[in-house]
mmCIF file of C-alpha atoms and ligand atoms in Angstrom:
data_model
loop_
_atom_site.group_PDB
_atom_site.id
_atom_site.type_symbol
_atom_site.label_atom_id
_atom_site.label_comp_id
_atom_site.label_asym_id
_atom_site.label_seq_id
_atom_site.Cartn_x
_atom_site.Cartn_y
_atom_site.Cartn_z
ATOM 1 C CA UNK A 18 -116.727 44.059 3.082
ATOM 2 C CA UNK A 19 -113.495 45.815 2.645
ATOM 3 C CA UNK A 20 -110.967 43.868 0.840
ATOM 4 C CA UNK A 21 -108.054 42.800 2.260
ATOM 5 C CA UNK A 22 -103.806 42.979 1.457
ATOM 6 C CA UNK A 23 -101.404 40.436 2.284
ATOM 7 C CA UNK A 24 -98.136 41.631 4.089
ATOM 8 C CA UNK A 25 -94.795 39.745 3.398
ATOM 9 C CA UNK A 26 -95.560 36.906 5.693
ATOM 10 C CA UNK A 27 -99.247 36.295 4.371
ATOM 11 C CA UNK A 28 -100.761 38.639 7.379
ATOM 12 C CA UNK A 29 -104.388 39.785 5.963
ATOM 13 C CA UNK A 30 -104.828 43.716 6.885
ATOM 14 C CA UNK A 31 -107.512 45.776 5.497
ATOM 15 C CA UNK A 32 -106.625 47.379 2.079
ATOM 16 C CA UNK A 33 -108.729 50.791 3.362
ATOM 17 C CA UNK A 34 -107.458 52.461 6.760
ATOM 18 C CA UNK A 35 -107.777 55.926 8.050
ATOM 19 C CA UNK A 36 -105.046 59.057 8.034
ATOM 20 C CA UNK A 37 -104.959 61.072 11.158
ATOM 21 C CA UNK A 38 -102.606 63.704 10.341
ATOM 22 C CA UNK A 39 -103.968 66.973 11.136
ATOM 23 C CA UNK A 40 -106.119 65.395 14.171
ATOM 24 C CA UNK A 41 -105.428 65.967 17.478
ATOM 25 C CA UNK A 42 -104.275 69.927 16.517
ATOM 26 C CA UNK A 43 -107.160 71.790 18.121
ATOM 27 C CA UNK A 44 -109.145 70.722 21.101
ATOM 28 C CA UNK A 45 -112.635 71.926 19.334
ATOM 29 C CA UNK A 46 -112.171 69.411 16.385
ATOM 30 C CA UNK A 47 -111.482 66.490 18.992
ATOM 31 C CA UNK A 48 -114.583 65.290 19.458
ATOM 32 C CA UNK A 49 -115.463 65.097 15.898
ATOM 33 C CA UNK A 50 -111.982 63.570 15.106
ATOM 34 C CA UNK A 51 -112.944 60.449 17.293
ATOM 35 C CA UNK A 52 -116.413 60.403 16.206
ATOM 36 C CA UNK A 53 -114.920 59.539 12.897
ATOM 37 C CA UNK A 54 -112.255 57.288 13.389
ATOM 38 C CA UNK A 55 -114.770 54.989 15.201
ATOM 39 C CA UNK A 56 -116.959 55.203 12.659
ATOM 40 C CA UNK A 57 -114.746 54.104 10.359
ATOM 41 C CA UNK A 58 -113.770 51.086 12.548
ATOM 42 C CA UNK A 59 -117.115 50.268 13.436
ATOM 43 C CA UNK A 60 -117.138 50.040 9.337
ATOM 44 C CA UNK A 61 -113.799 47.739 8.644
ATOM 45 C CA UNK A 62 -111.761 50.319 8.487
ATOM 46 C CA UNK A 63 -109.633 49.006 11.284
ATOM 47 C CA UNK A 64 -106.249 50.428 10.380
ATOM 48 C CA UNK A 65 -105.623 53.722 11.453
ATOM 49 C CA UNK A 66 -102.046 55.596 10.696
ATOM 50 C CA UNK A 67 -100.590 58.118 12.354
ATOM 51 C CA UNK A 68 -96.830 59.482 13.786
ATOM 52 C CA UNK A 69 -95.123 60.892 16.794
ATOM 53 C CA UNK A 70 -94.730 63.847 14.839
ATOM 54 C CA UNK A 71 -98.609 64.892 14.270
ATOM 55 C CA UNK A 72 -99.520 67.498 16.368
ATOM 56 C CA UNK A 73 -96.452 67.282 18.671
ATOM 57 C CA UNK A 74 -98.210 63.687 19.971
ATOM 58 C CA UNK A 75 -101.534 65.212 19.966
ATOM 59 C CA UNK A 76 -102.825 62.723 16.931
ATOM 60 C CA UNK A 77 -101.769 59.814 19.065
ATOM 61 C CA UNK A 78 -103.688 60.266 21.902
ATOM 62 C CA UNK A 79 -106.700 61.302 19.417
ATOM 63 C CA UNK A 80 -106.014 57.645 17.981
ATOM 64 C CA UNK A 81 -105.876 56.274 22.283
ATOM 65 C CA UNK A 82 -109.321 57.843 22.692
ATOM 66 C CA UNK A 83 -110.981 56.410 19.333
ATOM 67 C CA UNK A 84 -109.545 52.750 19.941
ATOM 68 C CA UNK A 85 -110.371 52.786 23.555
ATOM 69 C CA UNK A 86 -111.874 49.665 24.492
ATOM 70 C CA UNK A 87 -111.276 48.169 21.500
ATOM 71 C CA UNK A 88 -107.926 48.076 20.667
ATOM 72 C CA UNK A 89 -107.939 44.465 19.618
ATOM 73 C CA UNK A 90 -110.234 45.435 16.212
ATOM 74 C CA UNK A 91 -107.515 47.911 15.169
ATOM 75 C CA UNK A 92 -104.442 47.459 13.085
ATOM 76 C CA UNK A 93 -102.314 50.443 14.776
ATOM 77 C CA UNK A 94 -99.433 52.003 12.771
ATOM 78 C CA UNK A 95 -97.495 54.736 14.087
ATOM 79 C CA UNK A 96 -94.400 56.488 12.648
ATOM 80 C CA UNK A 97 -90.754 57.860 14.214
ATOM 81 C CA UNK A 98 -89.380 60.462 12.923
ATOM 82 C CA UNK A 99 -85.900 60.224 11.168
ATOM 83 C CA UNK A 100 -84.371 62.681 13.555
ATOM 84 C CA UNK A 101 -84.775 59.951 16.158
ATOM 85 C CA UNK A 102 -83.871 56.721 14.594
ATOM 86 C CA UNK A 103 -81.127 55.292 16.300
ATOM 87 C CA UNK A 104 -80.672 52.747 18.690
ATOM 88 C CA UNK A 105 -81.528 54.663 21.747
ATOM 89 C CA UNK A 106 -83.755 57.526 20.139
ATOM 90 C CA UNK A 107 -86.281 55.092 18.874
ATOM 91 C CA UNK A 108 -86.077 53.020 22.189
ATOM 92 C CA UNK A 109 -87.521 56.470 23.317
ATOM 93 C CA UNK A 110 -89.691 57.881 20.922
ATOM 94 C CA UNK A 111 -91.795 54.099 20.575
ATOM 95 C CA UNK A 112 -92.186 54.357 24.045
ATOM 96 C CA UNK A 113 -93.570 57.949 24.181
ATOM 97 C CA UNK A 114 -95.623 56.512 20.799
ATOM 98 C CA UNK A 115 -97.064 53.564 22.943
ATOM 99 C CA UNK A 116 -97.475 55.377 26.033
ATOM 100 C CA UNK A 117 -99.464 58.344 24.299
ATOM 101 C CA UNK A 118 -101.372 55.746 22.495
ATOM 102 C CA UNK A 119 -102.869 53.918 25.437
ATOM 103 C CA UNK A 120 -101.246 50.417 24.222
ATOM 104 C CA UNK A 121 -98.427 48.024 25.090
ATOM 105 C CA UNK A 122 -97.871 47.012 21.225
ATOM 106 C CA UNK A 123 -98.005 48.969 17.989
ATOM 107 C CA UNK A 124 -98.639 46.290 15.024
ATOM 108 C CA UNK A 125 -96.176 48.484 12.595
ATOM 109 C CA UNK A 126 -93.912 51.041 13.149
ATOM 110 C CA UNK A 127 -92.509 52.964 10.110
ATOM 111 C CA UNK A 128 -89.565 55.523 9.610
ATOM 112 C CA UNK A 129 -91.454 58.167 8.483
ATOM 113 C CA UNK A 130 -88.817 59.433 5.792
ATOM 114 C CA UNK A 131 -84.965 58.411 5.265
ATOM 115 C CA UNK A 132 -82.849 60.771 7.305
ATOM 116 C CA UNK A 133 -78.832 61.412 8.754
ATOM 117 C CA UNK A 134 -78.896 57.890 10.717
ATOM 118 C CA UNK A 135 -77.502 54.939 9.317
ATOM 119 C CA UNK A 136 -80.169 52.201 8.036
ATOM 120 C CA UNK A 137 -78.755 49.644 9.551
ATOM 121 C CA UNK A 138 -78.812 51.087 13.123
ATOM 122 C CA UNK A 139 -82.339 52.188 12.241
ATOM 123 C CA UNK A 140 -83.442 48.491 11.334
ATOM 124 C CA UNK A 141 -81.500 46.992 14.065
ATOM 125 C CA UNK A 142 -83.453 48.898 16.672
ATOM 126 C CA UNK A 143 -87.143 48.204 14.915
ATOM 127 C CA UNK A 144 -85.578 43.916 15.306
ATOM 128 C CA UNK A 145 -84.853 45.060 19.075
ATOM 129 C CA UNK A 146 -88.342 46.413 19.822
ATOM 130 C CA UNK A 147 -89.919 43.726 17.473
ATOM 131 C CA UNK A 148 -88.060 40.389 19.489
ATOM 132 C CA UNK A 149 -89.082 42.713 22.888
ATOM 133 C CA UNK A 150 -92.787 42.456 21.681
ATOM 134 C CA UNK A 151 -93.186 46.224 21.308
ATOM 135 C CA UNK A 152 -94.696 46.295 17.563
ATOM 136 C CA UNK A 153 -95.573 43.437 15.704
ATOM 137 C CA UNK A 154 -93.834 44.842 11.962
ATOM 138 C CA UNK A 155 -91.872 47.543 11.124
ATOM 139 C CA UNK A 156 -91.432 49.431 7.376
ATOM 140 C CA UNK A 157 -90.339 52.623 5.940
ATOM 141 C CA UNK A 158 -92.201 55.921 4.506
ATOM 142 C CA UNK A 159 -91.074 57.943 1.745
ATOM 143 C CA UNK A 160 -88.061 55.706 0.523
ATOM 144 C CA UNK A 161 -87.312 55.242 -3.086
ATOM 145 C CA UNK A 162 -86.305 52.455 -5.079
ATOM 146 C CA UNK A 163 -82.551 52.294 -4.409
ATOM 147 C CA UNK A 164 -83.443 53.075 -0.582
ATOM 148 C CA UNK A 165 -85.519 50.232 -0.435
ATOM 149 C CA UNK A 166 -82.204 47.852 -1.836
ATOM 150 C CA UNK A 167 -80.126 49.441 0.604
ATOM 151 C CA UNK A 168 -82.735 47.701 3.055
ATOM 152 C CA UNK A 169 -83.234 44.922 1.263
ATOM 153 C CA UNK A 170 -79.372 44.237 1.435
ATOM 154 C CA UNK A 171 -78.926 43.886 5.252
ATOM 155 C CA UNK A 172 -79.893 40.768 6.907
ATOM 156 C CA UNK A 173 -83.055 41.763 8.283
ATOM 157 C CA UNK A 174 -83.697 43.669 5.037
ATOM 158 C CA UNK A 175 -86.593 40.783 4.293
ATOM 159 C CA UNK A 176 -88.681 42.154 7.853
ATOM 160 C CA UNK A 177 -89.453 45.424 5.983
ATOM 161 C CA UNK A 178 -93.664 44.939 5.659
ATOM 162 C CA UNK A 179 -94.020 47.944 3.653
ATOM 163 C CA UNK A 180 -93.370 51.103 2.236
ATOM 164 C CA UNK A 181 -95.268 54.048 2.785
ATOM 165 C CA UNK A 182 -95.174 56.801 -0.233
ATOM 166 C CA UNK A 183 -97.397 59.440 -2.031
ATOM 167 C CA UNK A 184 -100.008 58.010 -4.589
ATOM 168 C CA UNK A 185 -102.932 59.230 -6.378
ATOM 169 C CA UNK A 186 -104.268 59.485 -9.919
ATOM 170 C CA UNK A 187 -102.065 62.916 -9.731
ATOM 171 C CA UNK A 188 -98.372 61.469 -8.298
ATOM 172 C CA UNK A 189 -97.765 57.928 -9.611
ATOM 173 C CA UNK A 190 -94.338 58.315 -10.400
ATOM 174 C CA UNK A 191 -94.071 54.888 -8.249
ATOM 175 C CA UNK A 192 -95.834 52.670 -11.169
ATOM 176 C CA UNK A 193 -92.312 53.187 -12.902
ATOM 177 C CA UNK A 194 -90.482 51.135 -10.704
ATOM 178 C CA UNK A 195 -90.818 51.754 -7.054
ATOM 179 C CA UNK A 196 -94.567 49.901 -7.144
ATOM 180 C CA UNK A 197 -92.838 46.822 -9.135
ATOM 181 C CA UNK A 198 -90.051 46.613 -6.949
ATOM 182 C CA UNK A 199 -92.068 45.899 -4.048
ATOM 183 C CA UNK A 200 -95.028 43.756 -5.997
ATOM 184 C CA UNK A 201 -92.332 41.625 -6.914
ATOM 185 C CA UNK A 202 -91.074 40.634 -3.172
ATOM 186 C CA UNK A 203 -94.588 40.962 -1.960
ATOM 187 C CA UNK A 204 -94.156 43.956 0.150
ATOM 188 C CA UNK A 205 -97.790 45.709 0.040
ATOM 189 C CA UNK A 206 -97.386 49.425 -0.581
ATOM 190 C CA UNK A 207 -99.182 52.163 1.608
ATOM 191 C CA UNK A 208 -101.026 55.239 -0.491
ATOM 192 C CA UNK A 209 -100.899 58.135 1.583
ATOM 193 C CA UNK A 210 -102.973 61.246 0.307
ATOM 194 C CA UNK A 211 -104.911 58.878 -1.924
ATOM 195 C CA UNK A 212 -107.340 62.183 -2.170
ATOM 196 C CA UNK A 213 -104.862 64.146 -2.909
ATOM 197 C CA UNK A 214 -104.990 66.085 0.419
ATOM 198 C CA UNK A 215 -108.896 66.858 -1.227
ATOM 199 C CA UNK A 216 -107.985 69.643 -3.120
ATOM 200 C CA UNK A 217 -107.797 69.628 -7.129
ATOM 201 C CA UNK A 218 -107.568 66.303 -7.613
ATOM 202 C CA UNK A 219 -111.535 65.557 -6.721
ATOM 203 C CA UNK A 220 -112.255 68.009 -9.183
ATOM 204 C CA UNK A 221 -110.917 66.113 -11.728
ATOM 205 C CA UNK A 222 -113.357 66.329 -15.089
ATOM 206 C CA UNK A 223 -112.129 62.290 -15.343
ATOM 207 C CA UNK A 224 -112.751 61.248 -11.654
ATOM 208 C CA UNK A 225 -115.782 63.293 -11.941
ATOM 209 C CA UNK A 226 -117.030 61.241 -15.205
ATOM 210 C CA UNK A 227 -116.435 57.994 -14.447
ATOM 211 C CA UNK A 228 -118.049 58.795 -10.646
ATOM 212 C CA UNK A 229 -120.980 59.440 -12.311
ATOM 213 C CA UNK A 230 -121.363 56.215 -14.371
ATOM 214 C CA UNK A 231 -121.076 54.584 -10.809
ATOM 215 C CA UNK A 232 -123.602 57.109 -8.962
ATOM 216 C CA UNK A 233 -120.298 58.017 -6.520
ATOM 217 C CA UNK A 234 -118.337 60.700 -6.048
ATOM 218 C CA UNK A 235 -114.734 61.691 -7.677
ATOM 219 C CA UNK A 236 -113.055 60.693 -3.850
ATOM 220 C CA UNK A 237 -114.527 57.466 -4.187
ATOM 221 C CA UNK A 238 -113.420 57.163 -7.116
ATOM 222 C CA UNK A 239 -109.770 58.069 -6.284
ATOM 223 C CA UNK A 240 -109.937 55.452 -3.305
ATOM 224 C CA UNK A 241 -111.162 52.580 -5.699
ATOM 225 C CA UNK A 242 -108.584 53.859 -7.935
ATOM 226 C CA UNK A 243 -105.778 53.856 -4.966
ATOM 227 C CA UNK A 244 -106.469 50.302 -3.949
ATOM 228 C CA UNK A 245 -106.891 48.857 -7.653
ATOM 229 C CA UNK A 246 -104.437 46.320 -7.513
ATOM 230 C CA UNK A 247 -104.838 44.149 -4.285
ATOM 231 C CA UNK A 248 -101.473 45.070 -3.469
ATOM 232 C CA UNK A 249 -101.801 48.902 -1.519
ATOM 233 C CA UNK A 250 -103.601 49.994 1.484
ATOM 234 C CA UNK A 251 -104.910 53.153 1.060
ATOM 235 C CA UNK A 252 -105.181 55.470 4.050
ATOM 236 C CA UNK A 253 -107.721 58.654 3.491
ATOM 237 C CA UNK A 254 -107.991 60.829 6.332
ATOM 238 C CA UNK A 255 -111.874 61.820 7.161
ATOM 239 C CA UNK A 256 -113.404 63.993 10.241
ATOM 240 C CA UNK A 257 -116.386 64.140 8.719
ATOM 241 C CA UNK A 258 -119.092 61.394 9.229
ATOM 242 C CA UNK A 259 -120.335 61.683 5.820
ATOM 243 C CA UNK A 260 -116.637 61.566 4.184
ATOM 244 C CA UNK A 261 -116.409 58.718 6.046
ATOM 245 C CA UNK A 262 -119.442 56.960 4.818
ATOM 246 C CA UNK A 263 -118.362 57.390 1.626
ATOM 247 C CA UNK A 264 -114.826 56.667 1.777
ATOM 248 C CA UNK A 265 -115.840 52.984 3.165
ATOM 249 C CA UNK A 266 -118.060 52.718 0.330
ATOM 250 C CA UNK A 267 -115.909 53.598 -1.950
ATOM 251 C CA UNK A 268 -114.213 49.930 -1.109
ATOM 252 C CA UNK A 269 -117.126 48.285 -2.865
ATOM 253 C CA UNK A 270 -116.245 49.930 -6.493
ATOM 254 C CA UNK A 271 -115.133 47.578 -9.203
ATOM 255 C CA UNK A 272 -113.171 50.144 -11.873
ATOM 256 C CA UNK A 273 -113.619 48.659 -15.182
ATOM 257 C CA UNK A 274 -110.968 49.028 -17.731
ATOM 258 C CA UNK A 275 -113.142 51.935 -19.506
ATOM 259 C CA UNK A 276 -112.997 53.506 -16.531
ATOM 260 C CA UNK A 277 -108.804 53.023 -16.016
ATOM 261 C CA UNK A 278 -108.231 54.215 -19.624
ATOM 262 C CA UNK A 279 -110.533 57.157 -18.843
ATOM 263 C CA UNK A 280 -108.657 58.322 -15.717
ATOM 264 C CA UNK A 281 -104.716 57.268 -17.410
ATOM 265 C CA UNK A 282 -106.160 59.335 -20.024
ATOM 266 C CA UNK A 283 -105.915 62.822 -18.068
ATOM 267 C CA UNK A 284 -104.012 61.640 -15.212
ATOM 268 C CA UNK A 285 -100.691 60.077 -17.078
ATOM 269 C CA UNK A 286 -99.019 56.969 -15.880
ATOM 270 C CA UNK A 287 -94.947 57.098 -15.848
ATOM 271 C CA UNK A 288 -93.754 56.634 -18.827
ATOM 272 C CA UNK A 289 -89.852 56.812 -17.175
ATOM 273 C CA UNK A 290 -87.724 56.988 -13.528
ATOM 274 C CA UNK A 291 -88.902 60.226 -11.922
ATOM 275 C CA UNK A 292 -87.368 61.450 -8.142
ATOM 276 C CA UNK A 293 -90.425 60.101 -5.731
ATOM 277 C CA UNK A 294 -92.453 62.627 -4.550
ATOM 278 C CA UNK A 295 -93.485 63.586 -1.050
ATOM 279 C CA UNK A 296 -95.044 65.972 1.174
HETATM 280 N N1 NAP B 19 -95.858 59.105 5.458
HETATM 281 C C1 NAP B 19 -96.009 60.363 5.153
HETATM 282 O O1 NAP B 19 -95.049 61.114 4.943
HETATM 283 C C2 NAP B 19 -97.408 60.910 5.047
HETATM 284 C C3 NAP B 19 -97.614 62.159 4.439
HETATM 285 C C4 NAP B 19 -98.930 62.613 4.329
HETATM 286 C C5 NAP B 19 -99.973 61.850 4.822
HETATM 287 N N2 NAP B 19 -99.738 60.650 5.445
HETATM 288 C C6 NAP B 19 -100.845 59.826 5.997
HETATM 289 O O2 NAP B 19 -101.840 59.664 5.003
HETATM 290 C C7 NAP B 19 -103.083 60.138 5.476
HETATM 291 C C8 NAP B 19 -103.944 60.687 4.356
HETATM 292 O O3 NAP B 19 -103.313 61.746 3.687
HETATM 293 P P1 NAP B 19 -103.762 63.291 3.870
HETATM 294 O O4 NAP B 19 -104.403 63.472 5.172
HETATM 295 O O5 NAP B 19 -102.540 64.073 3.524
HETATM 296 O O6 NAP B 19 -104.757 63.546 2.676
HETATM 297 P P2 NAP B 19 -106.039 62.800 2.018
HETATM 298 O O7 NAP B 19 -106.476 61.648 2.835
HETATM 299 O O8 NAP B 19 -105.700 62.616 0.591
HETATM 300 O O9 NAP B 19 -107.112 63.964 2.103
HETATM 301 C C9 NAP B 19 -107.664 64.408 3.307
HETATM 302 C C10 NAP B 19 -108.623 65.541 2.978
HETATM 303 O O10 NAP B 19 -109.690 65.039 2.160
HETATM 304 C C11 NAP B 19 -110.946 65.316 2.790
HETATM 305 N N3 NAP B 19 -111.830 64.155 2.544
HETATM 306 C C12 NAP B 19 -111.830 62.939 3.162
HETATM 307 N N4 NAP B 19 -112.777 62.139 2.633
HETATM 308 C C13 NAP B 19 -113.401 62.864 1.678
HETATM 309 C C14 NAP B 19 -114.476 62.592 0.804
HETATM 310 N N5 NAP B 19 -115.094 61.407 0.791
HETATM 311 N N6 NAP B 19 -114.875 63.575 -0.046
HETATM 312 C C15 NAP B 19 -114.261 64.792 -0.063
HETATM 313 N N7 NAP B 19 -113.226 65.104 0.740
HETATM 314 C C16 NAP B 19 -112.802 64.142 1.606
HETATM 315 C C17 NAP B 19 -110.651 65.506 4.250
HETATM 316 O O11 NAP B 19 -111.572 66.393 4.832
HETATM 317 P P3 NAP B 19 -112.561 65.907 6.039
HETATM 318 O O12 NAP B 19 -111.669 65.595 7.197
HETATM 319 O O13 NAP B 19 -113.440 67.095 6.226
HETATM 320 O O14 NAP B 19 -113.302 64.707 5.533
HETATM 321 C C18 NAP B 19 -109.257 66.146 4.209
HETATM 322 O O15 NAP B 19 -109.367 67.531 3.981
HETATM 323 C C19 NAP B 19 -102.667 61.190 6.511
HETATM 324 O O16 NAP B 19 -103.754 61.560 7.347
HETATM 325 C C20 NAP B 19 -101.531 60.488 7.192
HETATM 326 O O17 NAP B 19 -102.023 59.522 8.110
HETATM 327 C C21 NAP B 19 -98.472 60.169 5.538
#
């Protein structure tokens, strides 16, 4: 079973999705790319993220072909980019996001990272598309701390679902304050790169220890790690059957608090306010 996360208004979504950035770039790794995302949902892992701005579109319609058929399993997030969120650019770019995804709703929309429009115009058009039916919940990606109280501060501030950002055992500057901040108004957070992109972070000597007291392997450990406190969806992106396999598995580790210690250990928690990282 894959454990589930509350949004704001009680919603249950699965606290393990799938990443598709990087799909939908070349036509040979297509086939493979859907293989896996409906593996995954055929698994429980039901949400699948992605954004107008992978692959020029191309990861959307990667995401149309892997939910065809089914799109009623699937908890669909998509993403605008800041360069189009005002009133009438995100009137257009959701419906090029819908359109390229094969459905009349997306269930949350985010703006992929703060940019030159004003918030309020920005959340005023996601309460537009949201009373026309068009998504179901919007958010934000990338936003810090005082971002998120310049959202909190207009009046549909309290319609923000969640908050997109950069964590793994190697970035948590967002423990500081940024993951506090949003436990306390019980606004679930979304991990992206919760394998660190799978490059040094799996060989951690830590992740790689306390894998092998649970017979699994350092990304599983990262993605027990990443959805640890019932509060973050985690979203690792997999083309690979096996990766897959194992990052759904990887929802049925308990971390026990030898294990914690052993990873804060070599991967430091915050000890004060750093700038929030991205990529
Ligand atoms: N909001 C934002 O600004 C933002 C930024 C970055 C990412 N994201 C979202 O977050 C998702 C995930 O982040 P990401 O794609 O940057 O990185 P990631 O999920 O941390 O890592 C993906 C890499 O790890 C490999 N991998 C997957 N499962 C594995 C396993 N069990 N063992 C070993 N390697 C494994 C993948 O290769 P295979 O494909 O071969 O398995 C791929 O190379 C993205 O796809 C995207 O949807 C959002």
């Amino acid at each position: 079973m894959i454990p589930i996360v509350a949004l704001p208004d009680g919603t249950n979504i699965p606290a393990l999705g799938q990443g598709t950035w990087q799909m939908g770039e070349s036509s040979h790794e297509e086939q493979a790319e859907i293989a896996a995302l409906r593996a995954g949902i055929e698994r429980g892992l039901t949400l699948i993220d992605t954004a107008e701005m992978y692959a020029g579109g191309g990861a959307e319609r990667v995401v149309a072909e892997a939910i065809a058929g089914q799109r009623d399993k699937v908890f669909l997030v998509s993403k605008v980019s800041p360069q189009n969120a005002n009133a009438k650019g995100i009137e257009r770019a959701s419906a090029a996001s819908l359109r390229r995804l094969g459905t009349d709703v997306i269930d949350l929309y985010l703006l992929h990272w703060p940019g030159r429009h004003p918030i309020a115009e920005t959340v005023a058009a996601f309460e537009a598309l949201r009373a026309a039916g068009k998504i179901r919940y919007w958010g934000v990606s990338n936003f810090d701390t005082a971002e998120m109280e310049s959202i909190a501060a207009l009046p549909a501030g309290g319609q923000c679902a969640t908050n997109q950002v950069l964590y793994h055992p190697d970035a948590r500057g967002i423990e500081y304050d940024l993951l506090p901040w949003c436990r306390a108004r019980r606004m679930p957070i979304m991990a992206y790169s919760p394998l660190g992109q799978g490059g040094r972070l799996l060989r951690s000597k830590a992740l790689i220890a306390v894998g092998r007291r649970h017979g699994v392997s350092a990304a599983q450990v990262a993605l027990a790690w990443s959805i640890r406190d019932g509060n973050t969806i985690s979203i690792p992106k997999s083309s690979s059957l096996a990766h897959m396999a194992e990052n759904v598995a990887a929802a049925g580790i308990k971390l026990s608090a030898e294990d914690l210690a052993e990873i804060d250990a070599a991967h430091k928690p915050p000890r004060g306010k750093a700038t929030l990282e991205m990529i």
